[in-house]
Short mmCIF file of C-alpha atoms and ligand atoms in Angstrom, two decimals:
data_model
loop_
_atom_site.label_atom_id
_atom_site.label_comp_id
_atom_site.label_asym_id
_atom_site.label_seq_id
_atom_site.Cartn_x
_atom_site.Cartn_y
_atom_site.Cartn_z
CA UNK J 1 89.93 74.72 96.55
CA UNK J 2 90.39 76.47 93.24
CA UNK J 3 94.27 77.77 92.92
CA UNK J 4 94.51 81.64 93.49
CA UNK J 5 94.50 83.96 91.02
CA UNK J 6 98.20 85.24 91.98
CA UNK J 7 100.95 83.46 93.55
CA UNK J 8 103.90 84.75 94.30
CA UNK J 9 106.71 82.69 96.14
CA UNK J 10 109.81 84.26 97.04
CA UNK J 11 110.21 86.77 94.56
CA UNK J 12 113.77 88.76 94.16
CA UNK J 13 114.36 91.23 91.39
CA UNK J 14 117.44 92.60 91.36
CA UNK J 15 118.82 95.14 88.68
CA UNK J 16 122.85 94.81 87.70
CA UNK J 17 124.84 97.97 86.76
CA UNK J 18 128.03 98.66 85.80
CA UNK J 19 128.99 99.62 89.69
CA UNK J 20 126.72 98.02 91.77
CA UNK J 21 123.59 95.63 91.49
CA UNK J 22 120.24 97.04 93.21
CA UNK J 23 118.38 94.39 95.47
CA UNK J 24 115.03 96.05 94.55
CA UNK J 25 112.53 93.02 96.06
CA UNK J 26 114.09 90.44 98.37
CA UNK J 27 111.89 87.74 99.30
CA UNK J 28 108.01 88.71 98.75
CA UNK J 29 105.54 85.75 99.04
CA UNK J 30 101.71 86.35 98.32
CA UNK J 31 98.29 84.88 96.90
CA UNK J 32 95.67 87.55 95.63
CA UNK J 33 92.20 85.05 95.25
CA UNK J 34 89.83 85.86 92.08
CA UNK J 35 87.76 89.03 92.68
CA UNK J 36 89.82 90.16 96.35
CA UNK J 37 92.02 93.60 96.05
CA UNK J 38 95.10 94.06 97.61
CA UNK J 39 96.84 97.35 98.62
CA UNK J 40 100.70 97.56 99.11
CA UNK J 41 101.80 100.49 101.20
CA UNK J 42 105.22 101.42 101.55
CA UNK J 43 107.37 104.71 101.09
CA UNK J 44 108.87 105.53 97.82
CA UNK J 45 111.69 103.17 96.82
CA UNK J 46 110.37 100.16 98.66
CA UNK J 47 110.36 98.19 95.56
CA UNK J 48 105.79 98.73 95.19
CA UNK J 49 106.05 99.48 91.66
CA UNK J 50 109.14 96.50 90.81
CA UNK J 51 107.03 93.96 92.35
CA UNK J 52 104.03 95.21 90.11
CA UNK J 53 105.88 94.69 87.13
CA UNK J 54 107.21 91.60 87.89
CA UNK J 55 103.96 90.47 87.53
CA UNK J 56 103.32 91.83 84.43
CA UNK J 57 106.91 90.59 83.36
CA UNK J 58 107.77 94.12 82.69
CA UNK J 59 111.05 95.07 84.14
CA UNK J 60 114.02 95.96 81.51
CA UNK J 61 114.67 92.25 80.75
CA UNK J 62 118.45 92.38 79.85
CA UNK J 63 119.35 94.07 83.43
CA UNK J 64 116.91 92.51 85.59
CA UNK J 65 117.43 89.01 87.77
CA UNK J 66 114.65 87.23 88.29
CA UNK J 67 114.09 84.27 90.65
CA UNK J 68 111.24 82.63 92.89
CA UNK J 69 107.65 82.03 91.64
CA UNK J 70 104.88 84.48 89.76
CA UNK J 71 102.11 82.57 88.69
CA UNK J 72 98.73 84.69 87.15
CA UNK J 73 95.71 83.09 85.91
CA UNK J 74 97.49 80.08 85.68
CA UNK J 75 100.77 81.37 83.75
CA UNK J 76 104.42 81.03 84.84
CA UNK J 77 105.48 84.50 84.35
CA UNK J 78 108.91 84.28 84.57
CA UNK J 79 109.09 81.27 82.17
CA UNK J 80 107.14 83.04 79.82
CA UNK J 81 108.91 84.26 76.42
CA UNK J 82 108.27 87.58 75.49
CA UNK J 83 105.47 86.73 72.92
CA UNK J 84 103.74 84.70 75.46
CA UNK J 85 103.97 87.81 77.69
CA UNK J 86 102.30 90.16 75.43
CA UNK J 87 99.51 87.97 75.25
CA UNK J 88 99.00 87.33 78.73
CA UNK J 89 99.62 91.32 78.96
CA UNK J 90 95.83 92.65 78.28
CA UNK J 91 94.19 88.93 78.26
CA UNK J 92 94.94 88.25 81.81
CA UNK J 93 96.66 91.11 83.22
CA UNK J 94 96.92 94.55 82.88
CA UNK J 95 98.35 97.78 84.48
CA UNK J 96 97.05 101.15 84.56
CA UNK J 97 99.81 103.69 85.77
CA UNK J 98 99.79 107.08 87.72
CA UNK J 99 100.67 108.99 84.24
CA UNK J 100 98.15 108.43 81.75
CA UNK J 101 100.17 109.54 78.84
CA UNK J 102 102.92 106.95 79.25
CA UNK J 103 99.88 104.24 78.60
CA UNK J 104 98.27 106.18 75.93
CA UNK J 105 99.84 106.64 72.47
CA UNK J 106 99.69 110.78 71.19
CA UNK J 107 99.27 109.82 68.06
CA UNK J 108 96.00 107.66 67.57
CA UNK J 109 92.94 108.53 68.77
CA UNK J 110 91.22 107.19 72.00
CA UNK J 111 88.51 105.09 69.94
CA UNK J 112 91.57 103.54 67.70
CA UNK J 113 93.58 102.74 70.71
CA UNK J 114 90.75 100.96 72.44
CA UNK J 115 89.82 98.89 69.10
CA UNK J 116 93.57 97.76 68.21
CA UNK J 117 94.02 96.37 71.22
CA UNK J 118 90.77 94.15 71.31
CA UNK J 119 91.15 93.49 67.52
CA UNK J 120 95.02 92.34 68.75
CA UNK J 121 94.38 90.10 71.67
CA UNK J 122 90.69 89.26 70.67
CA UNK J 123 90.43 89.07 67.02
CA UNK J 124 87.51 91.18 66.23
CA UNK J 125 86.82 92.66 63.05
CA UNK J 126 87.27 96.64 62.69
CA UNK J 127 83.38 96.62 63.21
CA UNK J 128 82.79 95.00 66.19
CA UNK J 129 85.99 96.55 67.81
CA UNK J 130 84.87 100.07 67.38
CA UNK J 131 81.80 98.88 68.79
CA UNK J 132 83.27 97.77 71.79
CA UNK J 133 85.39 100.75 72.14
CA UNK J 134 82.04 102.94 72.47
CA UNK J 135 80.61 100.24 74.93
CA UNK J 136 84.26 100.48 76.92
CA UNK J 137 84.27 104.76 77.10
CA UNK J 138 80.52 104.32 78.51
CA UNK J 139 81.35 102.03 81.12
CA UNK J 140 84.52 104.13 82.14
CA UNK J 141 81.74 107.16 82.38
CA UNK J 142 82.93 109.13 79.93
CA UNK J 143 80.31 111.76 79.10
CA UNK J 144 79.49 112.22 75.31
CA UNK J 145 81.66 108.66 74.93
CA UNK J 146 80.61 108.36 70.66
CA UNK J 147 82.02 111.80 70.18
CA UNK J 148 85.26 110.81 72.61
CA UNK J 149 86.38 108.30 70.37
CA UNK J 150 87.52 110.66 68.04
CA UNK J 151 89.65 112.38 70.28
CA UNK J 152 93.50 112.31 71.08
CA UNK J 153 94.52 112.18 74.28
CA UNK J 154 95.80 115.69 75.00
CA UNK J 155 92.39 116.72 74.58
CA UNK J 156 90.90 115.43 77.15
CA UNK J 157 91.21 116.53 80.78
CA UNK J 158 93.35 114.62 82.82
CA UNK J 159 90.78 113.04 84.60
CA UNK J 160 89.28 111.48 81.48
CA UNK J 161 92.71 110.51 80.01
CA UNK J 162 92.92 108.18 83.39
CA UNK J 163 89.52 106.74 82.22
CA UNK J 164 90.42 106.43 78.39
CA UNK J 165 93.04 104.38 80.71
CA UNK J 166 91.19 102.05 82.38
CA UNK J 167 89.46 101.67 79.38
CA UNK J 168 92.53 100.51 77.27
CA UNK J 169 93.45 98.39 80.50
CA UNK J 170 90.13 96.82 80.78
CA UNK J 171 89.09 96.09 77.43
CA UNK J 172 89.95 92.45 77.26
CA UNK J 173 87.90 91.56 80.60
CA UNK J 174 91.53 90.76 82.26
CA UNK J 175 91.33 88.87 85.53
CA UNK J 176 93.60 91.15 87.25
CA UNK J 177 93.98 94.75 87.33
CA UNK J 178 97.25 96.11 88.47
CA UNK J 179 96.75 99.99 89.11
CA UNK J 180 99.94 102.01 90.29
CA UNK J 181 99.15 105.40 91.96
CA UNK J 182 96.29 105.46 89.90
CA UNK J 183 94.87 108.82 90.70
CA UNK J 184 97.66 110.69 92.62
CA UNK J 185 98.53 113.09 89.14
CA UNK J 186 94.38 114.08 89.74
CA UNK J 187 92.59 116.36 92.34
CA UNK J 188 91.20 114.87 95.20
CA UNK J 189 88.17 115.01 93.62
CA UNK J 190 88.51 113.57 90.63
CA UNK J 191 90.54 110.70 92.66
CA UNK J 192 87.48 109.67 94.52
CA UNK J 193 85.33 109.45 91.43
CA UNK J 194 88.01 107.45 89.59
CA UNK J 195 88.22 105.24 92.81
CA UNK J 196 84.52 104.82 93.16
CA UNK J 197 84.77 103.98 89.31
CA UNK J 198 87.44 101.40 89.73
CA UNK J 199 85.73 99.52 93.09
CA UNK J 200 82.54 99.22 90.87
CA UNK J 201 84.40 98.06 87.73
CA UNK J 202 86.02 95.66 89.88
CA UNK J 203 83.14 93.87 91.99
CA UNK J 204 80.89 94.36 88.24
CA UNK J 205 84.01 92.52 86.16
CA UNK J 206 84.83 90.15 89.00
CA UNK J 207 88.86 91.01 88.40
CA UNK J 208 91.44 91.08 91.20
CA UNK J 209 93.09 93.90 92.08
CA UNK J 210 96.56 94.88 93.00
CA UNK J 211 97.24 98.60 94.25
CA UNK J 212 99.71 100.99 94.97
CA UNK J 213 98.82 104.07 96.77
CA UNK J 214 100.06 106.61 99.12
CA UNK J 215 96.69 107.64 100.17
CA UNK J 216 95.40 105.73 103.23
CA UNK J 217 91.48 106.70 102.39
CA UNK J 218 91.93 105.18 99.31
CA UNK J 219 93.37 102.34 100.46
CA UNK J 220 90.88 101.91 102.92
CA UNK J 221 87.89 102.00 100.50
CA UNK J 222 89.17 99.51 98.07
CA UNK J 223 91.45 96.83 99.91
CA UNK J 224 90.61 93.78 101.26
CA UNK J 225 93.75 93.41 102.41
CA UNK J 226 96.68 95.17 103.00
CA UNK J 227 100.48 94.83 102.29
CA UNK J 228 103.56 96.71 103.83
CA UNK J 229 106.31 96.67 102.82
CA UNK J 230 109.66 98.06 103.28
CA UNK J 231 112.97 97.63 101.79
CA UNK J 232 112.02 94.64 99.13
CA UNK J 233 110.38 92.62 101.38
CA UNK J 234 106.41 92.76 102.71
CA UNK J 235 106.50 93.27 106.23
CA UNK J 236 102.71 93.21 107.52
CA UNK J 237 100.10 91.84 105.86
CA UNK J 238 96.69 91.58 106.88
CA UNK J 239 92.75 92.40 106.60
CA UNK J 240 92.56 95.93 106.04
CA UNK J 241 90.24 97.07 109.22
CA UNK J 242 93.14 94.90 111.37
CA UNK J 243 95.92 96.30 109.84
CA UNK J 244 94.83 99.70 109.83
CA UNK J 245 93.37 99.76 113.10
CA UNK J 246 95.97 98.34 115.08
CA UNK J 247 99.53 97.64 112.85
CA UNK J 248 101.84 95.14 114.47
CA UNK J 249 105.25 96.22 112.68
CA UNK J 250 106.81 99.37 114.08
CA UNK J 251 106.93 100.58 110.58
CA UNK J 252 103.52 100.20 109.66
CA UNK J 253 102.51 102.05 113.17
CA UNK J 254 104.89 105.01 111.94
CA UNK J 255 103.87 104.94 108.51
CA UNK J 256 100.10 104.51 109.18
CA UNK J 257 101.14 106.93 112.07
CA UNK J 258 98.26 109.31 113.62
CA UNK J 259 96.47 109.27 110.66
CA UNK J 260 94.19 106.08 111.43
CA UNK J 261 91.06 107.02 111.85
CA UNK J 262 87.37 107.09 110.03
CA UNK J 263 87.58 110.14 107.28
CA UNK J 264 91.36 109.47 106.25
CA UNK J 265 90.33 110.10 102.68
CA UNK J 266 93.39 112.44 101.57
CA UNK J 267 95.51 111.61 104.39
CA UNK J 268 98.74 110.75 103.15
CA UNK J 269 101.12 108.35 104.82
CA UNK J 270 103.56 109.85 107.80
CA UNK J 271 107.13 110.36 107.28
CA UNK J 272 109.33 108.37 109.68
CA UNK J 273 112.38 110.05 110.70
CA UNK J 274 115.69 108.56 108.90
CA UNK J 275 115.90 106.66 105.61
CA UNK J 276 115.57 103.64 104.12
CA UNK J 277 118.77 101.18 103.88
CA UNK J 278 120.89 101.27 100.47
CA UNK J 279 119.21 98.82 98.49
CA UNK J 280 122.86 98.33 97.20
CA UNK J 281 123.09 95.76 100.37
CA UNK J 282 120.81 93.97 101.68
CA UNK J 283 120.87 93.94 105.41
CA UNK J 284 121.28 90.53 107.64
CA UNK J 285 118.80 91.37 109.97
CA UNK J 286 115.39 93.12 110.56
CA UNK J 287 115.76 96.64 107.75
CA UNK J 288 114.35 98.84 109.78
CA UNK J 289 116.50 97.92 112.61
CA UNK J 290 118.68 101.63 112.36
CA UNK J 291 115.05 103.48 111.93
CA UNK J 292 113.52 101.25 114.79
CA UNK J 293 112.95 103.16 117.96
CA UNK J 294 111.95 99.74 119.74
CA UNK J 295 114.98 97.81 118.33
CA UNK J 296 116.53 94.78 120.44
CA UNK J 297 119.14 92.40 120.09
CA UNK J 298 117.26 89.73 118.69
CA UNK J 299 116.49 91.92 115.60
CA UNK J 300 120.07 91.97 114.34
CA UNK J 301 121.60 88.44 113.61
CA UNK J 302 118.45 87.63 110.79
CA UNK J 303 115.85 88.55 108.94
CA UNK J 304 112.81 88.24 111.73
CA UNK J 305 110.09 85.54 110.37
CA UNK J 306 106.48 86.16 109.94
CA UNK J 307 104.65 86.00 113.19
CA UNK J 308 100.70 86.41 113.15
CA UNK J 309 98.93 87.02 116.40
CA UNK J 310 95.70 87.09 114.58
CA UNK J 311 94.45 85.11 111.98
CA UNK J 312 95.56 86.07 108.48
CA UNK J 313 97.61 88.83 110.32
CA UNK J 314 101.14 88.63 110.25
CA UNK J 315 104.33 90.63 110.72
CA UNK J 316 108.21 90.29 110.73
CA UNK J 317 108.78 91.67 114.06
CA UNK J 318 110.31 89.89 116.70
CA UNK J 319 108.18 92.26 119.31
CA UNK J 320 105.10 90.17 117.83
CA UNK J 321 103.86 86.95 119.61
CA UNK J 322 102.10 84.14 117.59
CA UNK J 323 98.68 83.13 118.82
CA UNK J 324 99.00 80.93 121.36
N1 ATP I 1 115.29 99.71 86.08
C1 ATP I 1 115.89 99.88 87.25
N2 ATP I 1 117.24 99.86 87.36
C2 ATP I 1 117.87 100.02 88.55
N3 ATP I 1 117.22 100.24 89.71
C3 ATP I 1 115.88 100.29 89.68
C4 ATP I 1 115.13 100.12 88.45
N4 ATP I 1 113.82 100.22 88.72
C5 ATP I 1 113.74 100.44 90.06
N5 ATP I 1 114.96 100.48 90.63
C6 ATP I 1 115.25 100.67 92.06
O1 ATP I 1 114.54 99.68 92.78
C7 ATP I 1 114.07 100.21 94.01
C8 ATP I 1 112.57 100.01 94.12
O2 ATP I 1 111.93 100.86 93.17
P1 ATP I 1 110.35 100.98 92.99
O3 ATP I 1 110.13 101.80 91.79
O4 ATP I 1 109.72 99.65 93.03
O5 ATP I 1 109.93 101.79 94.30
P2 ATP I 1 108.46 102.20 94.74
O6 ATP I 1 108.18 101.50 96.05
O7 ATP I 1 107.51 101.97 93.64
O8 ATP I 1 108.66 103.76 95.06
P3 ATP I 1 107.67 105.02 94.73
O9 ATP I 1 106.72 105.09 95.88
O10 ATP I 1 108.62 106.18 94.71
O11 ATP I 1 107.01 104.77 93.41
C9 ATP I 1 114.51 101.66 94.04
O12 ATP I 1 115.71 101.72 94.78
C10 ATP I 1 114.75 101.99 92.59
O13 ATP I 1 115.73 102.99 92.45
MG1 MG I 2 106.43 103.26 92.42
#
């Protein structure tokens, strides 16, 4: 068997201020395979968007603590100087974000952007880049691409900034695609046509796929599988028709709440009564203990371990059983 494309062993990022230190991720394990697309789910401050950028190496470096395993295409992440980083950053990986304009530079136009970064990471000549720029702007679907390429980004629409994008993220064929609320600054139609976009440009490239989204639809159209998580940590995982179907963790059945059903496109993730621990401290036992209408004894002294009742379905909940 061929080694995955991610792998992720017991990841912690923490961030230390002046007055406290913030346990952001505490303990997340994964493997993403070449060409499979994973969804995390969580609500906001879960620590979706840390762990994303821990793969990129991307968190502020002097203030961040690393520790635990990221491996991508083959590349030790967190051993990785920053040099190394930039060129795994765009060869490998890369991240599109939900705000187009923090990716995109005001200055330069969209064609320019497009060719420094291939003549940067893949040494073409001026030529060949511009070439490719064209050839990236027609695959994203933007319409009259040539005359695009002349354009700076706050003149185009904000649906065809998040293409120019995409375009910028995918122009050196990286092998994974990390896309954080990639559509939620669009309307709902525009969403589903840069979604549609993405799925194609995904199964078409062969990339993997990591995604953050509040949208269950979405994540329900492009996922293979599905992560929760909560507080820093992942606390379901599983296929996505499993874990959207029937959730194990009594945080995934609140967040995925009454909105699982066929035609959840737009639904948006239930709010669960209460709030989500100080990150400040890290709690001994199960996090959503306080939040947990089902909670038990057994939930408080640790941290509950991964039980999966189904194959490659698993949650930390002590109210789940193993298969037998
Ligand atoms: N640079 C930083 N310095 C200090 N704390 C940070 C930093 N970046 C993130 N955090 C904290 O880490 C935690 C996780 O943040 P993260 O951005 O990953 O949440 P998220 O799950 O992406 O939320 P959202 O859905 O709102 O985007 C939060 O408590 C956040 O305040
Ligand atoms: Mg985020």
């Amino acid at each position: 068997m061929s080694a995955p494309l991610v792998h992720v062993r017991d990841l912690e990022v923490r961030f230390v201020t002046r007055d406290a230190t913030v346990h952001a991720v505490n303990g997340v394990s994964f493997d993403l395979a070449e060409r499979e697309s994973l969804c995390i789910l969580g609500e906001s401050g879960s620590g979706k968007s840390v762990t994303l950028r821990a793969l990129m190496g991307l968190n502020p470096p002097r203030r961040t603590k690393l520790s635990g395993t990221v491996r991508v295409g083959g590349h030790d992440i967190l051993a990785a100087s920053e040099r190394r980083l930039a060129d795994i950053r765009g060869g490998t990986v890369s991240m599109i974000f939900q705000e187009p304009m923090t990716a995109l530079d005001p200055v330069f136009t969209i064609g320019r952007q497009i060719a420094e970064t291939v003549m940067r990471h893949e040494g073409l000549s001026r030529a060949s880049a511009d070439a490719r720029a064209l050839e990236l702007l027609e695959l994203v679907q933007i319409p009259s691409a040539k005359r695009r390429l002349a354009a700076y980004p706050h003149e185009l629409s904000g649906g065809l900034r998040q293409r120019a994008m995409i375009a910028i993220a995918l122009s050196c064929r990286p092998k994974l695609l990390l896309a954080d609320e990639p559509t939620t600054a669009l309307d709902a139609t525009v969403q589903i046509q840069i979604l549609l976009l993405l799925r194609r440009l995904q199964q078409e490239m062969g990339m993997g796929v990591i995604f953050v989204t509040h949208d269950l639809g979405v994540a329900g159209e492009i996922a293979d599988r599905v992560a929760v998580m909560y507080a820093g940590k992942f606390i379901e995982e599983g296929p996505v028709r499993s874990l959207m179907r029937a959730p194990l963790h009594p945080y995934a059945q609140g967040l995925l709440g009454a909105t699982v059903h066929s035609g959840m496109r737009g639904e948006r993730l239930t709010t669960i009564p209460g709030a989500p621990p100080n990150l400040e401290r890290v709690p001994k036992g199960c996090a959503f203990a306080p939040r947990c209408a089902l909670v038990e004894e057994a939930c408080l002294p640790a941290v509950p371990t991964f039980r999966s009742p189904f194959p490659g379905h698993a949650a930390r909940c002590v109210r789940v059983r193993d298969a037998a």
